[in-house]
C-alpha positions as a Python dict, from the first residue, in 0.01 Angstrom:
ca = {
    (1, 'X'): (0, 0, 0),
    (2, 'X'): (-239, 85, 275),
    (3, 'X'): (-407, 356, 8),
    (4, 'X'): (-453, 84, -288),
    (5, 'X'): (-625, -175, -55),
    (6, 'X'): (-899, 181, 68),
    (7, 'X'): (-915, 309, -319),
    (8, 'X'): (-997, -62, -446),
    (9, 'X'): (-1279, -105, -149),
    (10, 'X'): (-1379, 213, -282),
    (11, 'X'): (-1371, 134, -605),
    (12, 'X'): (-1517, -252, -586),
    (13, 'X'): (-1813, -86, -353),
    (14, 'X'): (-2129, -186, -554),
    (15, 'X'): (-1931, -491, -658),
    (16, 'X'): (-1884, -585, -301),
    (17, 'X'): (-2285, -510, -221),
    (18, 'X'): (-2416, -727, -524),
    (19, 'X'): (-2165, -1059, -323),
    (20, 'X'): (-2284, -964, -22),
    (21, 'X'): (-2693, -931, -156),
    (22, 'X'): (-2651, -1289, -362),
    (23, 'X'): (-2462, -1498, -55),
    (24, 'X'): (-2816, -1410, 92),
    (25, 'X'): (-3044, -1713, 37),
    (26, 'X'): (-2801, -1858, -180),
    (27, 'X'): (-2723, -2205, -1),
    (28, 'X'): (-2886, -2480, -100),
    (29, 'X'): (-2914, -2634, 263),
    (30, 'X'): (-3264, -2567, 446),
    (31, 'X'): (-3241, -2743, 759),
    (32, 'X'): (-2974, -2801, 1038),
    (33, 'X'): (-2602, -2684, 941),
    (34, 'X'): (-2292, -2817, 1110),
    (35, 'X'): (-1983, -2610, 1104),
    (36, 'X'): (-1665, -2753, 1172),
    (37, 'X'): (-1380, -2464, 1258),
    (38, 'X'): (-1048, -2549, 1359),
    (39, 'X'): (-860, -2300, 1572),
    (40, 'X'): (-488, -2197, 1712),
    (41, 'X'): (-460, -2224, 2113),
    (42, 'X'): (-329, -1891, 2228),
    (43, 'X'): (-357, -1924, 2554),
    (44, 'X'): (-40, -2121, 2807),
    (45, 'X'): (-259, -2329, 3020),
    (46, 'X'): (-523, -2525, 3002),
    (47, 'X'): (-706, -2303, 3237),
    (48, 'X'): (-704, -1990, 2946),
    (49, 'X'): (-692, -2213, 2674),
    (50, 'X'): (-876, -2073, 2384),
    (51, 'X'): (-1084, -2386, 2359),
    (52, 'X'): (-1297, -2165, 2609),
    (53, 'X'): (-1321, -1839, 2453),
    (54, 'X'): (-1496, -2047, 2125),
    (55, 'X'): (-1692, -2262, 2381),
    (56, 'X'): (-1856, -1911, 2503),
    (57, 'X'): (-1863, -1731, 2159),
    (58, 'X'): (-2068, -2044, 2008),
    (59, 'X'): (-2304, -2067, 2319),
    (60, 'X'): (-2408, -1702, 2233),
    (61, 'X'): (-2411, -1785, 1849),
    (62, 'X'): (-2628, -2085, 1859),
    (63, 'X'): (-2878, -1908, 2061),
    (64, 'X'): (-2936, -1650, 1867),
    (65, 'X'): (-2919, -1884, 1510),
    (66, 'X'): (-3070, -2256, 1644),
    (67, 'X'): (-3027, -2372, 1266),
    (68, 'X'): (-2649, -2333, 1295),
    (69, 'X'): (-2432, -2573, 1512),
    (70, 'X'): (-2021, -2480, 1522),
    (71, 'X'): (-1812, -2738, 1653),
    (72, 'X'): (-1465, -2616, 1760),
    (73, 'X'): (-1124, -2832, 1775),
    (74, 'X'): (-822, -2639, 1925),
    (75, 'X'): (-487, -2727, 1859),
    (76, 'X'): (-132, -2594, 1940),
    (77, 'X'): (54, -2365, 1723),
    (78, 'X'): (290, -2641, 1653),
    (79, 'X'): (13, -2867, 1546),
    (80, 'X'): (-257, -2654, 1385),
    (81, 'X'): (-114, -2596, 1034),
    (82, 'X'): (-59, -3006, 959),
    (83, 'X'): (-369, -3066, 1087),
    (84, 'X'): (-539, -2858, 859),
    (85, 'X'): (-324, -2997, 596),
    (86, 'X'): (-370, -3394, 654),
    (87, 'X'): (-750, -3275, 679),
    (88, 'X'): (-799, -3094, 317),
    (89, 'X'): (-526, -3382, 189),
    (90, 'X'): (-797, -3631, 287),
    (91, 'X'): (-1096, -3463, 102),
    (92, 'X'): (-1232, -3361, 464),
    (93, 'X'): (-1176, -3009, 513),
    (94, 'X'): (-1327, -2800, 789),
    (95, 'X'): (-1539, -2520, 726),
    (96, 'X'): (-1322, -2285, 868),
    (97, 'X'): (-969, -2273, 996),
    (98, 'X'): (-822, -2046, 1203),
    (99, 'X'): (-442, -2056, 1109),
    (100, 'X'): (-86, -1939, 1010),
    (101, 'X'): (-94, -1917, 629),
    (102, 'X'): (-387, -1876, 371),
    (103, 'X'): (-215, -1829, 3),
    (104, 'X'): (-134, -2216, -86),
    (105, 'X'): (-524, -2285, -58),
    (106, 'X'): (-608, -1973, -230),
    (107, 'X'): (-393, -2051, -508),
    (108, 'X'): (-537, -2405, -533),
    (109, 'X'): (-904, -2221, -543),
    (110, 'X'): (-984, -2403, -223),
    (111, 'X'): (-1128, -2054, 5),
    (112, 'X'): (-1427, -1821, -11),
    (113, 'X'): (-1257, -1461, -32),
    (114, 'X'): (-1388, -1232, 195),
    (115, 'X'): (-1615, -1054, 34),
    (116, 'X'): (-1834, -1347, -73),
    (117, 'X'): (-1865, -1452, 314),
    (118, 'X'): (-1845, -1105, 538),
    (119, 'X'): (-2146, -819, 529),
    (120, 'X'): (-2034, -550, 383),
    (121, 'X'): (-1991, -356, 746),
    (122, 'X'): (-1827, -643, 874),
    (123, 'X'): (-1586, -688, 543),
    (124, 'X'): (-1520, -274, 567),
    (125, 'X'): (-1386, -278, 933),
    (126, 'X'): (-1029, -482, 901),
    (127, 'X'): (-778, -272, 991),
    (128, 'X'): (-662, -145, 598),
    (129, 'X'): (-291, -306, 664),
    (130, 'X'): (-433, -610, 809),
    (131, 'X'): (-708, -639, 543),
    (132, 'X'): (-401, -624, 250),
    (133, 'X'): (-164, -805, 440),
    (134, 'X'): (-450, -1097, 383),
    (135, 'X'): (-475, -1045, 34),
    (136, 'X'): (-372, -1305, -257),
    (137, 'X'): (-333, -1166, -613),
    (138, 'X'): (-520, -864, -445),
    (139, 'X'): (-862, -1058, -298),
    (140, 'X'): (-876, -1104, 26),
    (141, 'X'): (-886, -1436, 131),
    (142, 'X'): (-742, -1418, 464),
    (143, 'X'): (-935, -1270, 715),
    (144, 'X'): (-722, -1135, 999),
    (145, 'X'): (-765, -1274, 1360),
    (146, 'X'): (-508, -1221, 1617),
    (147, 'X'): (-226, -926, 1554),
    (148, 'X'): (49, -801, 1720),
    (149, 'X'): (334, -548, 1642),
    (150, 'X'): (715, -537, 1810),
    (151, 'X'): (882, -316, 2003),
    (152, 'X'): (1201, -347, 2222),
    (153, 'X'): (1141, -435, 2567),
    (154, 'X'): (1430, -364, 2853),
    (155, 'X'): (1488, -454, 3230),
    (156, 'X'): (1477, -109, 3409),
    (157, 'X'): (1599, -246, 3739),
    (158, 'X'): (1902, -400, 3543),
    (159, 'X'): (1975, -64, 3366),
    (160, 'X'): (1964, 151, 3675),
    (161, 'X'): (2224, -109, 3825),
    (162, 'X'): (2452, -42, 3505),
    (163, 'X'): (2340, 345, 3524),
    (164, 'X'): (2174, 317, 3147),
    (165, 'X'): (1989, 612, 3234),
    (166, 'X'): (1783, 596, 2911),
    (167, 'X'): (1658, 341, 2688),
    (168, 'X'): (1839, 286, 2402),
    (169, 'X'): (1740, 452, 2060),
    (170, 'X'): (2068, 362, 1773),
    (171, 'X'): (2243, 46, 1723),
    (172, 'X'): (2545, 176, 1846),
    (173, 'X'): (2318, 248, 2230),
    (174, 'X'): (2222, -81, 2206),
    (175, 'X'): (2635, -242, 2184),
    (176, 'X'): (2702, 3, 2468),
    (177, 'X'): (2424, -55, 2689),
    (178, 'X'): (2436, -425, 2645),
    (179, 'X'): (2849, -347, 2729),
    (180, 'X'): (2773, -209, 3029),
    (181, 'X'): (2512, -482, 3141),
    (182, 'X'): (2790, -762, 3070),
    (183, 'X'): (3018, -552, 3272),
    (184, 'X'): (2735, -566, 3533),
    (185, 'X'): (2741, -982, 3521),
    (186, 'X'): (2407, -946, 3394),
    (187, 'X'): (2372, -1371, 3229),
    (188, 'X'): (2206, -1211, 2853),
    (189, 'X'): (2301, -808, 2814),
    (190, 'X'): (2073, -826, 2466),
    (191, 'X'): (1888, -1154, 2391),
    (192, 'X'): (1894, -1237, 2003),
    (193, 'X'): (1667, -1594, 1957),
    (194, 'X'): (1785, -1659, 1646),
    (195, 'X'): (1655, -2094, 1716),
    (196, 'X'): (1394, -2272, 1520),
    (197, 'X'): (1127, -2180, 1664),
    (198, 'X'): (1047, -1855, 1535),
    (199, 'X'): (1387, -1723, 1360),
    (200, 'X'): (1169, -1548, 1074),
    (201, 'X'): (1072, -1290, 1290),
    (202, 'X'): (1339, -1167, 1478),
    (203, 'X'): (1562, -1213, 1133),
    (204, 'X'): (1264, -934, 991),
    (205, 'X'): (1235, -720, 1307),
    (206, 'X'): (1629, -632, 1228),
    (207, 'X'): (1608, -638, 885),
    (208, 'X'): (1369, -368, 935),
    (209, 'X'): (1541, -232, 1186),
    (210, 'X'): (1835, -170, 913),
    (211, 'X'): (1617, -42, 634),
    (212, 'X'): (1549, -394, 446),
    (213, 'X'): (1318, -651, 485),
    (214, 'X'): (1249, -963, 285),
    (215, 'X'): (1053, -826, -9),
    (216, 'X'): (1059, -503, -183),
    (217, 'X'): (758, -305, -276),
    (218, 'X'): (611, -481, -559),
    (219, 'X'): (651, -861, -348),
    (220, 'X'): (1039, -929, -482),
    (221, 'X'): (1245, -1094, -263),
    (222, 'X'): (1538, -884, -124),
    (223, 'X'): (1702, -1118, 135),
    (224, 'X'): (2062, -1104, 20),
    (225, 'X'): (2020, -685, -8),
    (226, 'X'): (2265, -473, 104),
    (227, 'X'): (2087, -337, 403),
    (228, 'X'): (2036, -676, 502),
    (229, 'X'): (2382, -778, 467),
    (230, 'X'): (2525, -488, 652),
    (231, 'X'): (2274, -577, 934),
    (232, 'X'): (2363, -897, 1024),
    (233, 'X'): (2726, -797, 986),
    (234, 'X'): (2637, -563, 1200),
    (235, 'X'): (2526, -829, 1428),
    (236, 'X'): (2799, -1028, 1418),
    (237, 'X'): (3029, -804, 1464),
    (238, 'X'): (2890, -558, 1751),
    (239, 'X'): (2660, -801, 1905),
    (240, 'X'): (2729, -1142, 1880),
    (241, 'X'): (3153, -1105, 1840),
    (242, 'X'): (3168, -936, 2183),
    (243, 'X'): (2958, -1197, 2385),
    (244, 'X'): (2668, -945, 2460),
    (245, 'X'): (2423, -1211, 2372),
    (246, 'X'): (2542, -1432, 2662),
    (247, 'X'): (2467, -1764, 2461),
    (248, 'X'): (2427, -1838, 2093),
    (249, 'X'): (2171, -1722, 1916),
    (250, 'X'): (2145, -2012, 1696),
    (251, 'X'): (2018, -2210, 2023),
    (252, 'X'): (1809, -1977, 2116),
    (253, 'X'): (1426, -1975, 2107),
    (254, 'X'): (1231, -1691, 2131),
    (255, 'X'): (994, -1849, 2415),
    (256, 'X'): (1338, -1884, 2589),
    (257, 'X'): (1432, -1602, 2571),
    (258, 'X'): (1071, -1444, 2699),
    (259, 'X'): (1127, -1667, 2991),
    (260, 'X'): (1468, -1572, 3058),
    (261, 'X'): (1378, -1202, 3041),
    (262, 'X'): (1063, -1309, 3299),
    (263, 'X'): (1327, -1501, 3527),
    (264, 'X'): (1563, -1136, 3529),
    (265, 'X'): (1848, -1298, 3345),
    (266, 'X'): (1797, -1026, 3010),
    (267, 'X'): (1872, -647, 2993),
    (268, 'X'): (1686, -645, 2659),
    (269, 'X'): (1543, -811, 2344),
    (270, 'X'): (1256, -801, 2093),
    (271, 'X'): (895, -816, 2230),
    (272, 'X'): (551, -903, 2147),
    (273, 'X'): (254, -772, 2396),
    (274, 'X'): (241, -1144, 2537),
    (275, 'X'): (591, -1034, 2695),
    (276, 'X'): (406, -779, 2955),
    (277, 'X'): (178, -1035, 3117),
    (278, 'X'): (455, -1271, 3172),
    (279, 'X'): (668, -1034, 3261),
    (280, 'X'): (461, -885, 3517),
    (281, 'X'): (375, -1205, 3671),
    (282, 'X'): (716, -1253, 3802),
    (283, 'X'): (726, -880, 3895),
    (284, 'X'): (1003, -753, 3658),
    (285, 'X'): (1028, -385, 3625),
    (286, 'X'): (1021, -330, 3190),
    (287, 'X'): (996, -60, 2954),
    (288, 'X'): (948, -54, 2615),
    (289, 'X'): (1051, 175, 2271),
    (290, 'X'): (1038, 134, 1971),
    (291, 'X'): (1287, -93, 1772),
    (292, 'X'): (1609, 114, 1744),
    (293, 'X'): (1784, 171, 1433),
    (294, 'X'): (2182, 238, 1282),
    (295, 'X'): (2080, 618, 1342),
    (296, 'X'): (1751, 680, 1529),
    (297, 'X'): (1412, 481, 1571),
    (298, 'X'): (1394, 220, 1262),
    (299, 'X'): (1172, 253, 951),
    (300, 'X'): (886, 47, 1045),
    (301, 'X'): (865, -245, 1321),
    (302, 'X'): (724, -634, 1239),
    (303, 'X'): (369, -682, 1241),
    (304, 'X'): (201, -1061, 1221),
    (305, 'X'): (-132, -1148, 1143),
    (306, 'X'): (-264, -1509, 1192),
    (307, 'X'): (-586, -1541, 960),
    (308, 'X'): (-897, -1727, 953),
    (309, 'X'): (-1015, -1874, 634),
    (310, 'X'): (-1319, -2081, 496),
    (311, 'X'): (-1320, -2333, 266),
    (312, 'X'): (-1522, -2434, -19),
    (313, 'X'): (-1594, -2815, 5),
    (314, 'X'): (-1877, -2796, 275),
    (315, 'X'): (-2098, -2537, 86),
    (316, 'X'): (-2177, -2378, 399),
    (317, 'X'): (-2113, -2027, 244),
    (318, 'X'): (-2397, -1863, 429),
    (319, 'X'): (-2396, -1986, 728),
    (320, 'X'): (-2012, -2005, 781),
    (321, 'X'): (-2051, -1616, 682),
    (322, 'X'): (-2356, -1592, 973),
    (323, 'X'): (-2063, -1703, 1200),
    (324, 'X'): (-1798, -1519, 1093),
    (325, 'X'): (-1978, -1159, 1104),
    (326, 'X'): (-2098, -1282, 1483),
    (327, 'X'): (-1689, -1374, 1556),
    (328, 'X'): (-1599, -990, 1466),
    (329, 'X'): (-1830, -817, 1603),
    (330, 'X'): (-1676, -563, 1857),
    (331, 'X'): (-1751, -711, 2196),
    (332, 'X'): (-1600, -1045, 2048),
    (333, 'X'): (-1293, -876, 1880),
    (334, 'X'): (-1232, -694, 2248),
    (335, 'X'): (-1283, -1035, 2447),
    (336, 'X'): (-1039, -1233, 2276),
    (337, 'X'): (-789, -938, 2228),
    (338, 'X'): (-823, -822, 2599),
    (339, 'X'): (-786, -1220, 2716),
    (340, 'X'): (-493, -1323, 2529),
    (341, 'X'): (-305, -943, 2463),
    (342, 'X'): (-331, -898, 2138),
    (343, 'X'): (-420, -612, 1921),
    (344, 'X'): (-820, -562, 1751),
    (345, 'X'): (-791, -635, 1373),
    (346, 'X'): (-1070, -386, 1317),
    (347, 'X'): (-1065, -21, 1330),
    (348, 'X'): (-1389, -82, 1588),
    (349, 'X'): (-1207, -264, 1849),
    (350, 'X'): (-843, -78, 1770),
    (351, 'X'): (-1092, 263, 1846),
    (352, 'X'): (-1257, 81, 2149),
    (353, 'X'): (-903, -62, 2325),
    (354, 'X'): (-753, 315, 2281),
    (355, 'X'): (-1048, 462, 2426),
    (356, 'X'): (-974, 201, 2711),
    (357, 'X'): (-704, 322, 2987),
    (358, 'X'): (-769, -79, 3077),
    (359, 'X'): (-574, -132, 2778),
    (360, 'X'): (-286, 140, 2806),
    (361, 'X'): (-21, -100, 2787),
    (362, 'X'): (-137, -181, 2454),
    (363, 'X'): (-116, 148, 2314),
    (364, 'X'): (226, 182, 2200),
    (365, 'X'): (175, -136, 2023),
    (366, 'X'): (-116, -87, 1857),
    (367, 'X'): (-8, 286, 1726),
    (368, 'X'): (278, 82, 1552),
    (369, 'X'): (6, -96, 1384),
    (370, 'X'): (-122, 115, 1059),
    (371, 'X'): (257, 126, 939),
    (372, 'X'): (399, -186, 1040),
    (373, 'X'): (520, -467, 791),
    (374, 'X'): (412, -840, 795),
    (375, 'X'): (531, -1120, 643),
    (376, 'X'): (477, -1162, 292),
    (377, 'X'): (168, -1440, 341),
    (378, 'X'): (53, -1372, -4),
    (379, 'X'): (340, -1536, -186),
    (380, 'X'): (320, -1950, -179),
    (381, 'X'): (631, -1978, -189),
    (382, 'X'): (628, -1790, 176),
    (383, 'X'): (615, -2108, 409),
    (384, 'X'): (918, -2264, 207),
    (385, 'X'): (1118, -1958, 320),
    (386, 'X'): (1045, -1934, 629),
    (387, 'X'): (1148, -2282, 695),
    (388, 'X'): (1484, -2203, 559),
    (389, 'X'): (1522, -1917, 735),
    (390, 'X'): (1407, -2079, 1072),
    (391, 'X'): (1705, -2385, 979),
    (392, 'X'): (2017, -2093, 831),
    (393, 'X'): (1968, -1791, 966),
    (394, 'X'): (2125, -1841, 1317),
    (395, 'X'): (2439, -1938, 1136),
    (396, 'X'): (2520, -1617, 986),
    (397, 'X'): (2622, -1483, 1311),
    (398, 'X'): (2788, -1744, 1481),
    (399, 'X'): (3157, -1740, 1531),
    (400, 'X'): (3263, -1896, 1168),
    (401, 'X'): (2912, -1712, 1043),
    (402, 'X'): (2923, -1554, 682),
    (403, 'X'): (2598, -1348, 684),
    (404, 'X'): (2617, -1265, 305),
    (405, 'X'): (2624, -1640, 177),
    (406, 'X'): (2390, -1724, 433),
    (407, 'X'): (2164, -1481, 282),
    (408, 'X'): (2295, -1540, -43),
    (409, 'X'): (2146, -1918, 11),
    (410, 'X'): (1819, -1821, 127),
    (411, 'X'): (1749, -1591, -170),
    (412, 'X'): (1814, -1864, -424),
    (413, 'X'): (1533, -2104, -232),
    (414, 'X'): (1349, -1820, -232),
    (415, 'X'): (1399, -1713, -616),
    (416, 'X'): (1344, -2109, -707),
    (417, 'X'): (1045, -2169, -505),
    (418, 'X'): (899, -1816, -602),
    (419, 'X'): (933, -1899, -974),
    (420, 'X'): (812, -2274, -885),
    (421, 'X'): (487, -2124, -802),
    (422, 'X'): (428, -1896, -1084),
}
């Protein structure tokens, strides 16, 4: 995949040039621009609230372009998406928004791609994965922003007290380890937020981890596959059956269970680089592999991507890309990846943060990050999906769970609304 998306920049080169050369002096506004972006909050607190990173970044932008105001509204993750929705509903979209999903405006012909808004160094340094991953009927119209990857994150203090003496590398490790944790009195031996608020991801981390995931490689949905199937079964049975999750993962969120891990209460779980700060602020002792497998080290590990796109209704098509080629430029790429733990989206800042031993936490993660697997963003039919999965999945493994109907279920939403939007 990663080879199509560097043979087609190759190929579309001089293509790529002649957008880049005609955006020039193409816009039909000579005086005073107004941009309006509206952006995620990554940040916990109002005191590192991202409001202030974009505060900053446009300071230094305006200065050096005095024609070109940006006005910034930040809203929560739980927020963001609807408001960007009510807003192009209305006939008042923003110039730019920096959000969750891109293809149901791309489909509707509503976003500059890419390569009609970025220079061409600018458009060139997206990580290749990340650059695809954004990618809808293969243009780009989502422009990566923040990434992460996964990995499996465990209590060391916890596992010396059970005498784990190594982290855990096969399925069957992690049913023993988490054995000897309950045995221990330890309150969650393996943590498995399988609640609402972000059930798509773990469900894909252990598809993954059992050699599935929710598409295959030409963008079918495989949801109800065997290896999925067996996985959850696997779940069920090993995990879930035995009480080694300490509560059910149904009602469990995944902030919950960060918190829980943070408190000392959780031997181990699924982890995003956010994990390590909060971790270390309440001084817990963690290490972290990569996401086991039914026989060794799994095939690939979750990546996400949230993207920043730019509509068409403004016009602003020149000075939105200014903007944009200012926002990922290295030292801004580094700033907001290095405040909020995240990984670079271009190979310039991914090059910069592992030439950093600042950043050595970081590493592991972002060396997942060429090969790892995101959600499949380019289909509309995507958000739909996920919503089911978010409201079905923790069912499967419950106590009168039947993973393969559950499954079963979400693949026919996903086949209906998949051939709904063809």
């Amino acid at each position: 995949m990663q080879r199509r998306y560097l043979s087609l920049a190759a190929a579309g080169l001089t293509t790529a040039m002649t957008l880049s050369l005609s955006a020039c002096g193409s816009s039909a506004d000579g005086g005073d621009v107004t941009l309006k972006l509206v952006a995620a909050d990554y940040g916990d607190t109002e005191a590192n609230s991202s409001q202030h990173y974009w505060d900053k970044l446009v300071k230094d932008f305006e200065k050096q372009n005095p024609n070109i105001k940006v006005e910034v509204s930040v809203y929560s993750w739980k927020d963001v998406d609807k408001k960007v929705e009510d807003m192009v509903k209305s006939g008042k979209a923003p110039d730019m928004a920096q959000i969750g999903a891109y293809a149901d405006y791309a489909a509707e012909g509503k976003l500059y791609s890419a390569d009609q808004l970025l220079s061409i160094p600018v458009h060139a340094d997206f990580v290749p994965a990340l650059a695809e991953a954004g990618e809808y009927q293969r243009i780009q119209y989502g422009m990566p922003f923040g990434a992460s990857t996964r990995r499996l994150f465990y209590n060391k203090k916890l596992f010396a007290e059970a005498g784990i003496t190594n982290p855990p590398q096969t399925w069957a490790d992690i049913a023993a380890d988490a054995a000897k944790l309950k045995a221990k009195g330890v309150k969650m031996p393996y943590a498995l937020p399988l609640g609402p608020e972000e059930t798509q991801a773990e469900t894909l981390m252990w598809m993954l981890s059992g050699g599935g995931s929710y598409t295959d490689s030409i963008g079918k949905y495989t949801i109800d596959s065997p290896q999925n199937v067996k996985t959850f079964e696997w779940l069920k049975k090993e995990l879930v059956g035995p009480g080694l999750t300490g509560t059910d993962p149904a009602k469990l969120n995944r902030q919950d269970a960060f918190n829980a891990f943070a408190a000392g209460d959780v031997g181990m779980l699924n982890g995003h680089p956010t994990l390590m700060k909060q971790a270390e602020a309440k001084g817990i002792d963690y290490g972290t592999v990569e996401l086991p497998g039914p026989s060794g080290k799994a095939k690939a590990t979750m990546g996400v991507a949230d993207w920043m796109t730019a509509f068409k209704q403004n016009g602003h098509r020149d000075q939105v890309g200014k903007f944009l080629d200012f926002v990922y430029n290295e030292k801004n790429v580094m700033d907001f990846s290095g405040e909020y733990g995240l990984l670079p989206v271009t190979t310039s800042g991914s090059q910069a943060m592992l030439a950093n031993s600042k950043y050595a936490k970081l590493h592991s993660f972002l060396g997942q990050l060429a090969g790892a697997e995101f959600y499949p963003a380019n289909k509309t039919s995507w958000p739909l999906v996920s919503k089911t999965v978010k409201a079905k999945m923790g069912t499967a493994v419950g106590a009168n769970g039947n993973p393969a109907g559950v499954l079963s279920d979400i693949q026919n939403t996903a086949n209906e609304a998949d051939n709904a939007g063809q």
